[in-house]
Short mmCIF file of C-alpha atoms in Angstrom, two decimals:
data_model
loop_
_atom_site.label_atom_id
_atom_site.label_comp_id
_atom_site.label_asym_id
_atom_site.label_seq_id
_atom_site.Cartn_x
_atom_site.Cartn_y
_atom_site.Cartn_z
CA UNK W 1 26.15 123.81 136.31
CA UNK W 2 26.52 120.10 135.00
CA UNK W 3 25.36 119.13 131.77
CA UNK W 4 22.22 116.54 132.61
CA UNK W 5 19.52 115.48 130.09
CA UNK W 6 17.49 112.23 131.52
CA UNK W 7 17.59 110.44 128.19
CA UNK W 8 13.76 109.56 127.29
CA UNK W 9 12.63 106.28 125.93
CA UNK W 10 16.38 104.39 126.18
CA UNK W 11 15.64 101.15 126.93
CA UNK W 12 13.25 101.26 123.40
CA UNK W 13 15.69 103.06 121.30
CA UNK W 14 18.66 101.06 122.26
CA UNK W 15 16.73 97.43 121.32
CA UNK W 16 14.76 99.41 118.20
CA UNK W 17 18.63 100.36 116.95
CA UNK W 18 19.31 96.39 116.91
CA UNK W 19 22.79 97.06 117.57
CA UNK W 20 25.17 95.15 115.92
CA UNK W 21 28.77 94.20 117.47
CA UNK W 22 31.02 95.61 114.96
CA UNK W 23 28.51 98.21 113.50
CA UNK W 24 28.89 101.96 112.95
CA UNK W 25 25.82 104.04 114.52
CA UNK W 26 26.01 107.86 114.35
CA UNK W 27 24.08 109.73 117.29
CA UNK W 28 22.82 112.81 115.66
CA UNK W 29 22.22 114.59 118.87
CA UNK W 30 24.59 113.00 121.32
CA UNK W 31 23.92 115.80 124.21
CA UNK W 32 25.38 114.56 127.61
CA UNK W 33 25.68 111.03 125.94
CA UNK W 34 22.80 108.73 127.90
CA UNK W 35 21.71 107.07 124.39
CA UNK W 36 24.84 107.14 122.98
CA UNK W 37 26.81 104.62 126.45
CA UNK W 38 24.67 102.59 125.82
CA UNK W 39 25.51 102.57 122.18
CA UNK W 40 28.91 102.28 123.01
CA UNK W 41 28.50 99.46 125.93
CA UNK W 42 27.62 97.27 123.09
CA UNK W 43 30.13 97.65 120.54
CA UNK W 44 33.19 95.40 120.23
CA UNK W 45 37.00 97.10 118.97
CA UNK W 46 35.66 96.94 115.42
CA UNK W 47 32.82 99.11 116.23
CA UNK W 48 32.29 102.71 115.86
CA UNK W 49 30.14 104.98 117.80
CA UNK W 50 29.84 108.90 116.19
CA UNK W 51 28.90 111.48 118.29
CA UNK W 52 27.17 115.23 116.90
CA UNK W 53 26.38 118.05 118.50
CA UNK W 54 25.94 121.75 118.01
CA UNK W 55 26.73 122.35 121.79
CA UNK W 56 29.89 122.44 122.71
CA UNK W 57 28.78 121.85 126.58
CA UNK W 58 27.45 118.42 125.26
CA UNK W 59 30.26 117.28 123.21
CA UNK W 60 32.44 118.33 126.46
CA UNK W 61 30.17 116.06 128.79
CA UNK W 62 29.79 113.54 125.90
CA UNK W 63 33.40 113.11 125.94
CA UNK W 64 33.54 113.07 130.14
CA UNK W 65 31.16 110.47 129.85
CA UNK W 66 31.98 108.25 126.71
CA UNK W 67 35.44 107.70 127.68
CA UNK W 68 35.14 105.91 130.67
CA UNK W 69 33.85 103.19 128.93
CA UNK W 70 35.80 102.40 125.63
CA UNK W 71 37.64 104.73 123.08
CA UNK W 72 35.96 103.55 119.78
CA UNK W 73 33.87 107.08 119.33
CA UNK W 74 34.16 109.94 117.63
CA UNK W 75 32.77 113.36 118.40
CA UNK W 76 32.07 116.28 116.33
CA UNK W 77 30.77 119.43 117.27
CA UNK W 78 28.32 120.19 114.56
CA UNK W 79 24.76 120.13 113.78
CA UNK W 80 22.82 116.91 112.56
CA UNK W 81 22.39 118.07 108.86
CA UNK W 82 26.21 118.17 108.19
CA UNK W 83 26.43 114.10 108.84
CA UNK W 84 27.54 113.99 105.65
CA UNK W 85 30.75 115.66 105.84
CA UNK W 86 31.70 114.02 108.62
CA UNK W 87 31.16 110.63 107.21
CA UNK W 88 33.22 111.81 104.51
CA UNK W 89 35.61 113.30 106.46
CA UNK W 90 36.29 109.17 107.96
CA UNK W 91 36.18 107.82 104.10
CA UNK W 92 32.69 105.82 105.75
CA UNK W 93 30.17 105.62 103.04
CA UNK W 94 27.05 103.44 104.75
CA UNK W 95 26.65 103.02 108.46
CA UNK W 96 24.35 100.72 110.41
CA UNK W 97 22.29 102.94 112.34
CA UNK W 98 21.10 106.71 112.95
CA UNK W 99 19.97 108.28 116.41
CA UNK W 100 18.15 111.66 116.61
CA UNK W 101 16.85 112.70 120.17
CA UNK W 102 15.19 115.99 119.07
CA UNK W 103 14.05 117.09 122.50
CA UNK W 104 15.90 120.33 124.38
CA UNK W 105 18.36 119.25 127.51
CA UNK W 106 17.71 119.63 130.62
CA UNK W 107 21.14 121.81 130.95
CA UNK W 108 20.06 124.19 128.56
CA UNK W 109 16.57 124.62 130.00
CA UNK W 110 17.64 125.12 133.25
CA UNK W 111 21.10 127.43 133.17
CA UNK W 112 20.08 130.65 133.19
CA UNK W 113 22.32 132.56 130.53
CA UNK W 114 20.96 130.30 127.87
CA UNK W 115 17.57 132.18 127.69
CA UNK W 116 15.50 128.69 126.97
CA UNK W 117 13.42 129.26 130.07
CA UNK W 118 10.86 131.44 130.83
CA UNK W 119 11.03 130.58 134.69
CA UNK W 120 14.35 132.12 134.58
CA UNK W 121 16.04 135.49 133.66
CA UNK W 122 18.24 135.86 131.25
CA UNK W 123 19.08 137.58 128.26
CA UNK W 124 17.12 136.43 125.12
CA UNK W 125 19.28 133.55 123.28
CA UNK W 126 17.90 130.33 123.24
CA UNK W 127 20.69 129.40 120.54
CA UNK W 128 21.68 125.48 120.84
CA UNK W 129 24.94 126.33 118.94
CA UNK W 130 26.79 129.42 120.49
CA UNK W 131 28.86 130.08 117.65
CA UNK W 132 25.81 131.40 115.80
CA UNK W 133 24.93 135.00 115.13
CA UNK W 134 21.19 134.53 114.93
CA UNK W 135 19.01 134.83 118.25
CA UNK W 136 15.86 134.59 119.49
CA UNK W 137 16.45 138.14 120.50
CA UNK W 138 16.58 139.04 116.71
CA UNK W 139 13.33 137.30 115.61
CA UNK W 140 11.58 139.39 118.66
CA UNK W 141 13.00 142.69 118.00
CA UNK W 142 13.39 141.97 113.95
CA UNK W 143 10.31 139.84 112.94
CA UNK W 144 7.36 141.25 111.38
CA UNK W 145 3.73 140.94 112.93
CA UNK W 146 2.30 138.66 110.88
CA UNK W 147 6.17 136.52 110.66
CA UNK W 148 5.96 136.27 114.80
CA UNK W 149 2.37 135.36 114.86
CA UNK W 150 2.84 132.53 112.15
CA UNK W 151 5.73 130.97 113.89
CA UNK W 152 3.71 130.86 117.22
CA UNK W 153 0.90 129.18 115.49
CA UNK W 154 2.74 126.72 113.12
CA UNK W 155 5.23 125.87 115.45
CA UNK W 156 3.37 125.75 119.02
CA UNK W 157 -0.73 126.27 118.55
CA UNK W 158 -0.31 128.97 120.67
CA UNK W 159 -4.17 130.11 119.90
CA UNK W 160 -3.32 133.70 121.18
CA UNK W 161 -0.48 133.81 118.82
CA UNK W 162 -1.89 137.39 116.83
CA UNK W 163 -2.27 139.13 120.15
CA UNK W 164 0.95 138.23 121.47
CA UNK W 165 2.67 138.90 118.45
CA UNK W 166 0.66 142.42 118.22
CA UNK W 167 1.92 143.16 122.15
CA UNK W 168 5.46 142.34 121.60
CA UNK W 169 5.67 144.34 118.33
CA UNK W 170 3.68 147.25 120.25
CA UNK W 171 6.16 146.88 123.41
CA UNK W 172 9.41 147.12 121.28
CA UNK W 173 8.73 150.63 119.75
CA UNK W 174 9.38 151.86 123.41
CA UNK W 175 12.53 149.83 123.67
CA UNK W 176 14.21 146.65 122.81
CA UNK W 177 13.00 143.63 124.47
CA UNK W 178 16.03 141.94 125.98
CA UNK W 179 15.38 139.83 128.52
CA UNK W 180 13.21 136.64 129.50
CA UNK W 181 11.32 137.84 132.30
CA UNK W 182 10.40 141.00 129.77
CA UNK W 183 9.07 139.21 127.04
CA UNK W 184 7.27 136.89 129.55
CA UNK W 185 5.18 140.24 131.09
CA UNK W 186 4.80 140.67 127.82
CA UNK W 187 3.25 137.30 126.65
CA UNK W 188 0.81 137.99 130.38
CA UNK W 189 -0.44 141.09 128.85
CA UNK W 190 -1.44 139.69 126.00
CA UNK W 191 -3.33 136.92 127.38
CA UNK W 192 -6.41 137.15 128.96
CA UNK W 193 -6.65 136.35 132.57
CA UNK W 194 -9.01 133.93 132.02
CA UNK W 195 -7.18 131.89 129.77
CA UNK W 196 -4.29 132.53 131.94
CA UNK W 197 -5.72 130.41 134.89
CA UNK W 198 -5.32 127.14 132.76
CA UNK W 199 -3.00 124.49 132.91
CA UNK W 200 -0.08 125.45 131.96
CA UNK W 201 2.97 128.54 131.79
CA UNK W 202 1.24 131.15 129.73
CA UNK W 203 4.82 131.85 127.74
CA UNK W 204 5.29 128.00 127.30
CA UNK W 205 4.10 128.16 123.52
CA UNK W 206 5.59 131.61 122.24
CA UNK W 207 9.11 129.84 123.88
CA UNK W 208 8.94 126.57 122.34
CA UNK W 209 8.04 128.34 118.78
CA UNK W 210 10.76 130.75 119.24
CA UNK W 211 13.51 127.99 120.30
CA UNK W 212 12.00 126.53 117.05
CA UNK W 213 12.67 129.21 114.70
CA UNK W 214 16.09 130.25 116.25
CA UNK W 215 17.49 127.01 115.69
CA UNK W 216 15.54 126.01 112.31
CA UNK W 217 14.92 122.57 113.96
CA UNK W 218 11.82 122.26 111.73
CA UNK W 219 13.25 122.91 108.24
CA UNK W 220 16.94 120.92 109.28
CA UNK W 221 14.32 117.78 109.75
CA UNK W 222 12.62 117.80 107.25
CA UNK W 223 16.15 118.01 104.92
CA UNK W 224 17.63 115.26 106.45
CA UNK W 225 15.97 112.91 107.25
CA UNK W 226 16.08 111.15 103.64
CA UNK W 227 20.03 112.12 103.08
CA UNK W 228 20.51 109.99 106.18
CA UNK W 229 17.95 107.15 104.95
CA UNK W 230 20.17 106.97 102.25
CA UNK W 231 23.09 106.19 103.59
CA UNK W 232 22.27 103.47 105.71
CA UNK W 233 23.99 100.05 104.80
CA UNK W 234 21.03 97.11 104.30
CA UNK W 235 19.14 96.35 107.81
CA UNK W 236 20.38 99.47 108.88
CA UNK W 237 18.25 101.16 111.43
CA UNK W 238 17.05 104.79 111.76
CA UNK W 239 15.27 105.87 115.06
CA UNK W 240 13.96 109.18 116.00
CA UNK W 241 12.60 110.63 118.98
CA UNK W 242 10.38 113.89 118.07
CA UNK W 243 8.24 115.72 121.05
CA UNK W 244 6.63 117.89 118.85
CA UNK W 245 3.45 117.13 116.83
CA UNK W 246 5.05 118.75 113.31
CA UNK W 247 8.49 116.56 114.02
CA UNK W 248 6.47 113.39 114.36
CA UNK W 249 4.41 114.53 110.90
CA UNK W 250 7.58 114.87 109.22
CA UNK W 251 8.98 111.57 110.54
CA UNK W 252 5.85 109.80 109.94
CA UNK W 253 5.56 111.43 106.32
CA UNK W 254 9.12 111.11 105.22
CA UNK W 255 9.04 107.25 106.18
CA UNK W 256 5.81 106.55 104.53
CA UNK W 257 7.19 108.17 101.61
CA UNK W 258 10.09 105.93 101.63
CA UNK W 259 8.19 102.87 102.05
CA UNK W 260 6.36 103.32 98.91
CA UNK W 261 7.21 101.14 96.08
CA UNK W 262 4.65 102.89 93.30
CA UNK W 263 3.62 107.06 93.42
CA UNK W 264 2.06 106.89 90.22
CA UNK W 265 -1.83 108.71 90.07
CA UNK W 266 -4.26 105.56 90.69
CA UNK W 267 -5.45 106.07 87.91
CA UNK W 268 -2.44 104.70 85.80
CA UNK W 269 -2.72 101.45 84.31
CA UNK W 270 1.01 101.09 84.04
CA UNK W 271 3.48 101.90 86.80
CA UNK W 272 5.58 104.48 85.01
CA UNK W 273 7.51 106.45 88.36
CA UNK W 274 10.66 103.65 88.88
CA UNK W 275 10.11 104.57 92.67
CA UNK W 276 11.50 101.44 94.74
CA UNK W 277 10.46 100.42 98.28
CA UNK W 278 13.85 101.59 100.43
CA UNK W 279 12.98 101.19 103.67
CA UNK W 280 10.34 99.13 106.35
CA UNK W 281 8.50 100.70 109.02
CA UNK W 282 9.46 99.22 112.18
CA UNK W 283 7.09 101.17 114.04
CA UNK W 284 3.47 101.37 112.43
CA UNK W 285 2.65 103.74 115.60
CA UNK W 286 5.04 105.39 117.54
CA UNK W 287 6.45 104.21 120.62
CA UNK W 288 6.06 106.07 123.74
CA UNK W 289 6.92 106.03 127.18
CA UNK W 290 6.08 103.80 130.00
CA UNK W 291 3.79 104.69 132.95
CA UNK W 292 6.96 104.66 134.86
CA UNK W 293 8.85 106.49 132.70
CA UNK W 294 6.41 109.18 132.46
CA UNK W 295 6.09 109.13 136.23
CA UNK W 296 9.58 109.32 136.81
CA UNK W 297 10.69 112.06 133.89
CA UNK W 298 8.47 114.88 133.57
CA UNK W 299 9.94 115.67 130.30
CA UNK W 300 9.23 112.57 128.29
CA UNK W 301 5.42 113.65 128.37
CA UNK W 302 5.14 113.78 124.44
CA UNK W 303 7.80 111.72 123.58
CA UNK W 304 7.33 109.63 119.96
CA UNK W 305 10.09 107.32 119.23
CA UNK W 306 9.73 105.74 115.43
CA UNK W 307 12.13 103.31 113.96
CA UNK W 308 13.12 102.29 110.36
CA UNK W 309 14.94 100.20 108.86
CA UNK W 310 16.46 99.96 105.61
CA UNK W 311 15.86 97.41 102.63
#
């Protein structure tokens, strides 16, 4: 199967990252590379387009894709939060923008051995980086009660989370659960048939929270976010794309944060705190996608793009 992920609000990222000829933008999640040509369509020889991802199936397509048009990109295979070192690694201190696209592919939804979907089955992975020894097999056979059921509430709603998270724990002293389609019958069992007749895949939550957890997508925002604030060069931009309520929090938080110029208690009668104003908020509400857009790509449903840029 072909790695395809229709990439969700480009038109508005690509004019939000105010793209500059001979810039140097880093694409955080470059996945089959749909933000990041477009990037690359508008940089000139002295430009530089950087390309991460923890997949290698996306750096391969990335690669497919991004050299057909010019060769001034780099890809590394590696999650977001190590920007850092690779920066380092090309002696490039400031850059002029930052891309994350924090929503799942469409490839690793839909192929089967990936264990992302709970339409298909397959064993339980749901790991974005293969190389990594930590599944979403091992938080369902190794998680506590009370661990499962807080990661189903904090990181999905899921308001049945304590009775799915008592089933599962009750259905794996018989044997291991391996597979998809098990944990799904599962996730029906604990649900009541009632509630199962609404809108929506009964295991939709309990999968999103567990891709969630396996991948520590929540925690890896929140720590760098600021790092890569940091090193952007003056009217540098950072945009982010979140589809999940507690990623657009952390966004929205983070940026507010660095938009402050005084955190002293109101109370003070002196500003004592040296905080300085580093960025502007581009975006005072979040973008989000067209009528069209939504009409034509399913998936962009709770898209939030939000844009910074720095001081």
């Amino acid at each position: 199967m072909d790695f395809y992920h229709e990439s969700v609000l480009l038109k508005e990222t690509i004019e939000s990252l105010n793209i500059k000829e001979d810039g140097i933008y880093l694409d955080g999640t470059v996945g089959g590379g749909g933000h990041s040509s477009e990037i690359l369509k508008k940089l000139g020889q002295k430009g530089l387009l950087i390309g991460l991802d923890q997949d290698i199936a996306a750096i391969n397509k990335s690669q497919e894709t991004l050299s057909q048009i010019s060769d001034n990109y780099k890809l590394f295979k590696t999650n977001y939060e190590n920007f850092e070192e690779v920066l380092d690694s090309l002696n490039i201190e400031k850059i002029d923008g930052f891309l994350l696209d924090l929503g799942v592919s469409s490839f690793q939804f839909d192929k089967g051995d990936r264990g992302f979907s709970y339409k298909v089955d397959a064993k339980l992975d749901m790991r974005m980086n293969q190389d990594s020894s930590f599944s979403a097999y091992d938080i369902v056979n190794g998680y506590s009660k009370e661990e499962i059921s807080k990661i189903l509430w904090d990181y999905a709603d899921e308001k049945w989370a304590n009775r799915i998270a008592e089933f599962i724990v009750n259905a794996r002293k018989t044997k291991k659960i391996t597979t998809t389609f098990e944990l799904v019958e599962i996730i029906k069992n604990a649900i009541p048939a009632s509630a199962r007749r609404k809108k929506g895949h009964p295991a939709k939550k309990t999968f999103q929270a567990l891709r969630i957890e396996t991948n520590n997508e929540i925690n890896i925002l929140r720590n760098t976010l600021d790092r890569m604030i940091d090193r952007l060069r003056p009217q540098g931009r950072i945009c982010v794309i979140s589809f999940h309520s507690l990623e657009d929090r952390i966004v929205k938080d983070t940026f507010r944060y660095k938009f402050l110029d005084c955190i002293c208690p109101k109370e003070a009668p002196v500003c004592v705190c040296d905080k300085e104003r580093e960025i502007n908020i581009i975006t005072r509400k979040p973008i989000t996608p067209s009528e069209e857009e939504l009409k034509n790509n399913n998936r962009s449903h709770s898209a939030k793009l939000r844009v910074a840029e720095k001081i």
